[in-house]
Short mmCIF file of N, CA and C and ligand atoms in Angstrom, two decimals:
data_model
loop_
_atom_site.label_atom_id
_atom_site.label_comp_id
_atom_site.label_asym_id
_atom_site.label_seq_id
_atom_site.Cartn_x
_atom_site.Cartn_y
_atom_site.Cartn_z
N UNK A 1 12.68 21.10 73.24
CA UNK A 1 13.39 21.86 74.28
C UNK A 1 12.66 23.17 74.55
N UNK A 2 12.59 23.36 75.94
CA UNK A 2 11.77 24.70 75.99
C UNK A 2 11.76 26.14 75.34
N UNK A 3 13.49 26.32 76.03
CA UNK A 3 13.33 27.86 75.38
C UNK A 3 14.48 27.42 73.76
N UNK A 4 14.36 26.42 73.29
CA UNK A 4 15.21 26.74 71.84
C UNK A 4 14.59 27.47 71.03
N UNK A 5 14.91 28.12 70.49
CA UNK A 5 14.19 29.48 69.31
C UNK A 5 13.65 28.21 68.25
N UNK A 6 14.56 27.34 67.46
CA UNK A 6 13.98 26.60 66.72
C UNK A 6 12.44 25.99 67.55
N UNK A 7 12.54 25.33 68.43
CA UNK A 7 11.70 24.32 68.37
C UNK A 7 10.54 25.29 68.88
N UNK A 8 10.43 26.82 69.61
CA UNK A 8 9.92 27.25 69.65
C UNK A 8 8.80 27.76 68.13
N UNK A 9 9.86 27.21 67.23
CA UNK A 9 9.12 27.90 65.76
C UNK A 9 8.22 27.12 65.40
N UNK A 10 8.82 25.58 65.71
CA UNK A 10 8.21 24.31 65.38
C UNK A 10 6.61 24.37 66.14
N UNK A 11 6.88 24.63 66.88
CA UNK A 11 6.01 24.50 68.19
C UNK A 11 4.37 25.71 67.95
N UNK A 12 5.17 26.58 66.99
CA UNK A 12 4.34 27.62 66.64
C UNK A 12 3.80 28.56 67.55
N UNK A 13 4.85 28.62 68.37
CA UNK A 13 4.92 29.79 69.43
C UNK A 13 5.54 31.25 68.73
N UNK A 14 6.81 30.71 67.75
CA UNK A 14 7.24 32.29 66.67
C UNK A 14 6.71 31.68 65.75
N UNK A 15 6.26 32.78 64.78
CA UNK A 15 5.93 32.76 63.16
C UNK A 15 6.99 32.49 62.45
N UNK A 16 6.96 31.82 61.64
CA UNK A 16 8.16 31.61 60.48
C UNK A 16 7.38 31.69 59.15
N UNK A 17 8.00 31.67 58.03
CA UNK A 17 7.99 31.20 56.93
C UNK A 17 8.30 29.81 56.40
N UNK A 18 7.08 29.01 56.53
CA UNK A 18 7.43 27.45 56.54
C UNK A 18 7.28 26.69 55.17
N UNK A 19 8.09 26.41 54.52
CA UNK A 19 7.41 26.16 52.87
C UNK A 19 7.58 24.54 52.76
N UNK A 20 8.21 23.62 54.18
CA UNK A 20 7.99 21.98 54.08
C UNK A 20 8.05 21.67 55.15
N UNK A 21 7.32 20.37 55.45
CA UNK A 21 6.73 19.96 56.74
C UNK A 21 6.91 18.48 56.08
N UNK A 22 7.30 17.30 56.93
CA UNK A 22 6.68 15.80 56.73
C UNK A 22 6.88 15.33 58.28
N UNK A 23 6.77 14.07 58.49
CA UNK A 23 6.75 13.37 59.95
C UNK A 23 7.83 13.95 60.34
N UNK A 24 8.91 14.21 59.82
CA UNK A 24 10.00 14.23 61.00
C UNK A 24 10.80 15.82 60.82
N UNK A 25 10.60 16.33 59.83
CA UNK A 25 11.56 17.48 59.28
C UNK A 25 10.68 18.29 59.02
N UNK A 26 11.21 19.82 59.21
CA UNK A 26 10.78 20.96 59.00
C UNK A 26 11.28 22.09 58.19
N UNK A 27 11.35 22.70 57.13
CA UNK A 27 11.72 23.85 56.97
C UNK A 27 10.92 25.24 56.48
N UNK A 28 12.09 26.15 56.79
CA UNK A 28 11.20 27.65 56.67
C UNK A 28 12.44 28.19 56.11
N UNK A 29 12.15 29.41 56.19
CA UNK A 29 12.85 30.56 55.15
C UNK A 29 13.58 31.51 56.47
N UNK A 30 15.18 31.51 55.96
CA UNK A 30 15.80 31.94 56.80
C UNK A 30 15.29 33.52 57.15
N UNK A 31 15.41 34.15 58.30
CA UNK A 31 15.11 35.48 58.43
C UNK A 31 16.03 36.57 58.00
N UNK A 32 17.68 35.91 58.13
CA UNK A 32 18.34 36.71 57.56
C UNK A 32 19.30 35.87 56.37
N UNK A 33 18.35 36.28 55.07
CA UNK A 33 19.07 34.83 54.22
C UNK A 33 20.22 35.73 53.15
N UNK A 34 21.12 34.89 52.88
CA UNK A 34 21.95 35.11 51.89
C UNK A 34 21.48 35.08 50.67
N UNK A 35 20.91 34.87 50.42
CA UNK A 35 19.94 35.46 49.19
C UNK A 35 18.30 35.02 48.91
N UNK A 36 17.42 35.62 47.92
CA UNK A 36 16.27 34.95 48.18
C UNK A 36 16.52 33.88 47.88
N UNK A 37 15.35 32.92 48.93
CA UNK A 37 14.85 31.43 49.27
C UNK A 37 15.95 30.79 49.95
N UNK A 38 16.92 31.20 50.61
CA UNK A 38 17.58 30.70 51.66
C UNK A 38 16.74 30.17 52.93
N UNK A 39 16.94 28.69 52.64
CA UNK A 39 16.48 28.22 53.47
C UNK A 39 16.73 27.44 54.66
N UNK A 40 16.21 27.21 55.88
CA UNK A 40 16.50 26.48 57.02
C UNK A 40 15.86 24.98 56.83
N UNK A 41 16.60 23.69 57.33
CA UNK A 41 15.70 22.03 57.23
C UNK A 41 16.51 21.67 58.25
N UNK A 42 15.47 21.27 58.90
CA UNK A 42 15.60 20.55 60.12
C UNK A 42 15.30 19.47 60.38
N UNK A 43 15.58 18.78 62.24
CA UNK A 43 14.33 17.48 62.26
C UNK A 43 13.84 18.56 63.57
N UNK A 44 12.02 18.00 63.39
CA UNK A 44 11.31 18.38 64.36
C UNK A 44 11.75 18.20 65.63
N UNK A 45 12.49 16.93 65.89
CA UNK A 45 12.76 16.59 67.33
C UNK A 45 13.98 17.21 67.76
N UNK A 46 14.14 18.07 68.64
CA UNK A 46 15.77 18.85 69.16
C UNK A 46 16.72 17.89 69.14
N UNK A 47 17.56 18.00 68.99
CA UNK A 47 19.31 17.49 68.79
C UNK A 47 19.88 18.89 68.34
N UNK A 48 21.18 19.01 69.20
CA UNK A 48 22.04 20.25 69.30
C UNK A 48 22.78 20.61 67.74
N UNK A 49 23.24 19.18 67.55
CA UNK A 49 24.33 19.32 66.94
C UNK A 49 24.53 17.95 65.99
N UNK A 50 25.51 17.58 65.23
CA UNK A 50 25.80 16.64 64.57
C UNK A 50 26.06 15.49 65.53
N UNK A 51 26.99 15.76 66.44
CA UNK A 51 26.86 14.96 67.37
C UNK A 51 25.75 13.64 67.98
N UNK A 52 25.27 14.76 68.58
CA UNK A 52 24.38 14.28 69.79
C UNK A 52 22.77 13.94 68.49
N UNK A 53 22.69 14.37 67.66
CA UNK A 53 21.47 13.70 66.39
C UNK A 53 21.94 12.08 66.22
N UNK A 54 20.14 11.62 66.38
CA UNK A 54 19.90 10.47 65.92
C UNK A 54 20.23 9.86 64.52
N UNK A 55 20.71 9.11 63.97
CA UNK A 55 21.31 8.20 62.98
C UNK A 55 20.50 8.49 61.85
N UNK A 56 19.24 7.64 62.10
CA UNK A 56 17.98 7.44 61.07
C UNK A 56 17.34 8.18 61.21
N UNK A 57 16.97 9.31 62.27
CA UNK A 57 16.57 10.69 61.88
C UNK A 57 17.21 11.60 60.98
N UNK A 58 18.89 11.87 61.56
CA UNK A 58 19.64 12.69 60.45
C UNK A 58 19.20 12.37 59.07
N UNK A 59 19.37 11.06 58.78
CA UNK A 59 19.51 10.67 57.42
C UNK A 59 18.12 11.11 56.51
N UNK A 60 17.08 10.74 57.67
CA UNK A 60 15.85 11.67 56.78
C UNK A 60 15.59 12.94 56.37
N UNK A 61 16.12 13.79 57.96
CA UNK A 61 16.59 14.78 57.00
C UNK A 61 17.30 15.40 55.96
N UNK A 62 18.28 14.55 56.17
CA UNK A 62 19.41 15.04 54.74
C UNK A 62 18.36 14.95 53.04
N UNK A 63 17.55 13.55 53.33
CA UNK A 63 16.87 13.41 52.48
C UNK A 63 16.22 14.43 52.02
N UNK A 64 15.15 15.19 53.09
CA UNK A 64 14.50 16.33 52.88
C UNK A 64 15.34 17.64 52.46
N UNK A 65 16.80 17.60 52.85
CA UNK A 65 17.28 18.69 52.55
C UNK A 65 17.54 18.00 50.66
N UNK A 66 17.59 17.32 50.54
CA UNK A 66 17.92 17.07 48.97
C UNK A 66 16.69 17.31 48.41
N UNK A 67 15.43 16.99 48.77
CA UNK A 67 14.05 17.14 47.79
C UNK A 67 13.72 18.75 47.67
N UNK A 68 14.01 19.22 49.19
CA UNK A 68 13.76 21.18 48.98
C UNK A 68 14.78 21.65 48.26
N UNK A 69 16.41 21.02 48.30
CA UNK A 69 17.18 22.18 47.21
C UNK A 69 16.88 21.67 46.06
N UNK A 70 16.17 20.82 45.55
CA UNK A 70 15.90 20.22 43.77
C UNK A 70 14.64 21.60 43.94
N UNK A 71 13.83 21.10 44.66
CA UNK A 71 12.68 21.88 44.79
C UNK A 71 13.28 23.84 44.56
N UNK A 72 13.76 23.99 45.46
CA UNK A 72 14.41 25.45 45.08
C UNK A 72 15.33 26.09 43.64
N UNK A 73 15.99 24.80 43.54
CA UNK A 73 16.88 24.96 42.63
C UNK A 73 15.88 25.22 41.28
N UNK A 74 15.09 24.34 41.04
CA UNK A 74 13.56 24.47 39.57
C UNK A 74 12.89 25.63 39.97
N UNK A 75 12.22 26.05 41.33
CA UNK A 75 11.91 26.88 41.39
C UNK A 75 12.10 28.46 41.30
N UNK A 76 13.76 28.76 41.53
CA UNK A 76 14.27 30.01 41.75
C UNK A 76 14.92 29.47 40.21
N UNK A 77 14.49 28.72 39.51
CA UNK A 77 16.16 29.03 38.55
C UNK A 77 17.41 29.09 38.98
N UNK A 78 17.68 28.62 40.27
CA UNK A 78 18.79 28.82 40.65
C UNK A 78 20.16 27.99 39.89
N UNK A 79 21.69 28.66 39.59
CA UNK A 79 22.58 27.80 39.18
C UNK A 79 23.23 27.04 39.74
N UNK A 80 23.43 27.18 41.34
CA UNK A 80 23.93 26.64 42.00
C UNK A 80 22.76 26.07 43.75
N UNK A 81 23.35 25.18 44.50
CA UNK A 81 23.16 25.30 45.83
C UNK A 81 24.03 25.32 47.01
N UNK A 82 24.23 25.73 47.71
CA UNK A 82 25.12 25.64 48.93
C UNK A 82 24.54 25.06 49.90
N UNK A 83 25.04 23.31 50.73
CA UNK A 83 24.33 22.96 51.77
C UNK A 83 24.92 23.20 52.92
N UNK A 84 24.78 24.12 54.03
CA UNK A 84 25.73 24.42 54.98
C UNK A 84 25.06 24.38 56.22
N UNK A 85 26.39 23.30 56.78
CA UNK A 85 25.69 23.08 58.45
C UNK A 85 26.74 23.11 59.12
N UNK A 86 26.71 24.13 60.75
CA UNK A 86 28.03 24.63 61.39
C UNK A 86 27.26 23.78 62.78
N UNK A 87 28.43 23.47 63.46
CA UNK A 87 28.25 22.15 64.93
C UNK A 87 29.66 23.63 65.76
N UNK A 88 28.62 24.34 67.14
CA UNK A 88 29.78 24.40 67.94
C UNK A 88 30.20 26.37 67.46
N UNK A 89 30.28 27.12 68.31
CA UNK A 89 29.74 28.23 68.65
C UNK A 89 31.25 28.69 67.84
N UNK A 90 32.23 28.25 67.39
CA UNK A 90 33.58 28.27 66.52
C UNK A 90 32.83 27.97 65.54
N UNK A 91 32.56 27.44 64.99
CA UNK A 91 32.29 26.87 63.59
C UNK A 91 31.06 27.52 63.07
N UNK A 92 30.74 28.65 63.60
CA UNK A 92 29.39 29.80 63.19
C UNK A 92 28.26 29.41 63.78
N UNK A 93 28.17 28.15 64.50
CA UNK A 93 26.43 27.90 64.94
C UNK A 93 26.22 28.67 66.07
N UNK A 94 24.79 29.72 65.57
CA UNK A 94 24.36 30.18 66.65
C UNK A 94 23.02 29.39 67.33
N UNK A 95 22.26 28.88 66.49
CA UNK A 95 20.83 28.64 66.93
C UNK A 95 21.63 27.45 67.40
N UNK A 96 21.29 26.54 68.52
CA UNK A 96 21.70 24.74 69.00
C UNK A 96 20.67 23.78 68.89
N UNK A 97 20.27 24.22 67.92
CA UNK A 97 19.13 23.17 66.88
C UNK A 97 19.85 23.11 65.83
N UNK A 98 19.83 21.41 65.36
CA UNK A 98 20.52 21.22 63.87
C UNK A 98 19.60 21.96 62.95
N UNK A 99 20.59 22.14 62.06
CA UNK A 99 19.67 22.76 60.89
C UNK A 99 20.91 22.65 59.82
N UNK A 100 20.15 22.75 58.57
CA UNK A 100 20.70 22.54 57.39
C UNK A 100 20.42 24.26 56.51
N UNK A 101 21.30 24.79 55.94
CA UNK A 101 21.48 26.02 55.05
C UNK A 101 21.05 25.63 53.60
N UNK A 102 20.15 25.80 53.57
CA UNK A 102 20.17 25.71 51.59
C UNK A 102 20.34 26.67 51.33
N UNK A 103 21.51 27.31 50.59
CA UNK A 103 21.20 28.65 49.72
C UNK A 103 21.79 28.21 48.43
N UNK A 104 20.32 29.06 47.50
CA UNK A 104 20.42 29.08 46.26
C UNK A 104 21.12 30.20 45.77
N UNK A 105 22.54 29.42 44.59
CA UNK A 105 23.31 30.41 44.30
C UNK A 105 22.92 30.70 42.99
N UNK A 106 23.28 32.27 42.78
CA UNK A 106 23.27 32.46 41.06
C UNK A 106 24.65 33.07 40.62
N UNK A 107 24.43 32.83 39.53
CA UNK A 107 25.64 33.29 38.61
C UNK A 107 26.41 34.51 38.73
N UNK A 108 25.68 35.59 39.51
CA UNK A 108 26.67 36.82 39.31
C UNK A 108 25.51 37.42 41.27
N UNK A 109 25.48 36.51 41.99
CA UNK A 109 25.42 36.80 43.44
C UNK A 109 26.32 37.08 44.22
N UNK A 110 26.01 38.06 45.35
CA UNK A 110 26.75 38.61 45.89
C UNK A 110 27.13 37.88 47.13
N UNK A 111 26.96 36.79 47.17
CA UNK A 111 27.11 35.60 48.70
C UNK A 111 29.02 35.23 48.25
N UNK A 112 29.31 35.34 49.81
CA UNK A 112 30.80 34.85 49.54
C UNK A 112 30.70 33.41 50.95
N UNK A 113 30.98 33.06 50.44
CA UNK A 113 31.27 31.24 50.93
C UNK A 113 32.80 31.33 50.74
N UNK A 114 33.73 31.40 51.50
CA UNK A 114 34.82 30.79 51.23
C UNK A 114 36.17 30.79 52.62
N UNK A 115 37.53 30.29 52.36
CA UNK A 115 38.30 30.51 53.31
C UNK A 115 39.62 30.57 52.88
N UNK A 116 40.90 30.96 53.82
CA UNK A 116 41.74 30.81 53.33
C UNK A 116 42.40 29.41 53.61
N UNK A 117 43.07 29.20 52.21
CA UNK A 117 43.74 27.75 52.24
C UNK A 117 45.22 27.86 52.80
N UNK A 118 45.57 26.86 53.65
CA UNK A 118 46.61 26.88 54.19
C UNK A 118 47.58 25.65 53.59
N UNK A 119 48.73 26.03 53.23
CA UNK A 119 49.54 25.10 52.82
C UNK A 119 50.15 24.19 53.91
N UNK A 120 50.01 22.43 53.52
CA UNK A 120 50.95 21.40 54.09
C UNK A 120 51.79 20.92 53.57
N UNK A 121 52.66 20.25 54.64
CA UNK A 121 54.08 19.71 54.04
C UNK A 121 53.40 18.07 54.15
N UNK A 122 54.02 17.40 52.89
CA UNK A 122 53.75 16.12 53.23
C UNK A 122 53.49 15.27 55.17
N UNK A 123 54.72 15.26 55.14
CA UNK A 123 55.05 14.71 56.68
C UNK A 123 53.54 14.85 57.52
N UNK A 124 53.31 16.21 57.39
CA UNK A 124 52.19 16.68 58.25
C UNK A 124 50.29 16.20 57.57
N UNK A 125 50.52 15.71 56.23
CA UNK A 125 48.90 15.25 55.57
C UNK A 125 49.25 13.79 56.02
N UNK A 126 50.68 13.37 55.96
CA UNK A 126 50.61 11.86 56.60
C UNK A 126 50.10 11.74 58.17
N UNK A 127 50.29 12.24 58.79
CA UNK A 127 50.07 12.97 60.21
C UNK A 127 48.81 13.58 60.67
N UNK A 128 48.08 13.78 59.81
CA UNK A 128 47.10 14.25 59.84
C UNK A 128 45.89 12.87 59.71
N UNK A 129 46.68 12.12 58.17
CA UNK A 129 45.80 11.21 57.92
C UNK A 129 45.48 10.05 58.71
N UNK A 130 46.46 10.08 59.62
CA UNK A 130 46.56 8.51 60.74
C UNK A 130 45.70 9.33 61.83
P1 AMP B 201 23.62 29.11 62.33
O1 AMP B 201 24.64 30.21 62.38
O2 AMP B 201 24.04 27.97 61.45
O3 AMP B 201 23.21 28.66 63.72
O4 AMP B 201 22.36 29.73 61.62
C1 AMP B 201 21.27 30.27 62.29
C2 AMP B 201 20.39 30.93 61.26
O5 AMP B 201 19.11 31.11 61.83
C3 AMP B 201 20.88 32.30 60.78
O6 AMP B 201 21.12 32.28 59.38
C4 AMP B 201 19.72 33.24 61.14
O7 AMP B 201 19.49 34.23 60.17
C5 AMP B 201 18.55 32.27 61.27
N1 AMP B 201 17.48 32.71 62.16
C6 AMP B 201 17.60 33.23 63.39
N2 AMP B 201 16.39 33.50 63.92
C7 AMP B 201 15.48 33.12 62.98
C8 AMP B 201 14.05 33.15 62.92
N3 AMP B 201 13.32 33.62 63.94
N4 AMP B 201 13.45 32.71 61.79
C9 AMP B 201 14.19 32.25 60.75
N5 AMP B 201 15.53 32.19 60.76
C10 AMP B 201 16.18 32.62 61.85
ZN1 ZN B 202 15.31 22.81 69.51
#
């Protein structure tokens, strides 16, 4: 896509920090990361969203997102990972290139991931579940 910031990165029109590349997926190092080695994985080819992404593309990437957070996780020592992907300008996505969040968590980091839980009444998880 022309003007997407991602594919512009891909494209190597912006500089990134790129630490994996294969046929179909890309990642680099977020610019504004939640902690060090927060990273971005993508697929090279534009798709917006969860949606509108190809089947057997997604799935390769997911793959790649599993080999870079093993990869991060040995590398940073990290204790934890967080894989986070937002679809839809509500749900936090700003860039409209899929992308996948790896952030590596540690034990006493200052990253807050969380929400408030809302209580249901039965009636309504049955209702929900159909
Ligand atoms: P999201 O809110 O899921 O769309 O995440 C977009 C992410 O892209 C944010 O965490 C930004 O910090 C990151 N980002 C924006 N511009 C760049 C860039 N030029 N290079 C690397 N990461 C970027
Ligand atoms: Zn794009």
């Amino acid at each position: 896509m022309e003007n997407c910031l991602f594919c512009r990165i891909i494209r190597g029109e912006i500089p990134s920090r790129r630490v994996y590349e294969d046929k179909d997926s890309v990642a680099f190092l977020d610019i504004n990361p939640a902690n060090p080695g927060h990273t971005l994985v993508m697929p090279k080819k534009h798709a917006e969203n969860i949606f509108d992404a190809d089947d057997e593309l997604l799935g390769r990437v997911i793959v790649a997102a599993k080999v870079i957070s093993k990869k991060i996780k040995e590398s940073l020592n990290a204790d934890g990972i967080n894989v986070i992907q937002n679809n839809g300008r509500h749900a936090g996505q700003i860039v409209n290139h899929i992308h996948f969040h790896i952030i590596p968590r540690f034990a006493n980091d200052t990253v807050i991931i969380s929400y408030p839980q809302i209580k249901m009444e039965d009636k309504d998880f049955e209702e929900i579940q159909k």
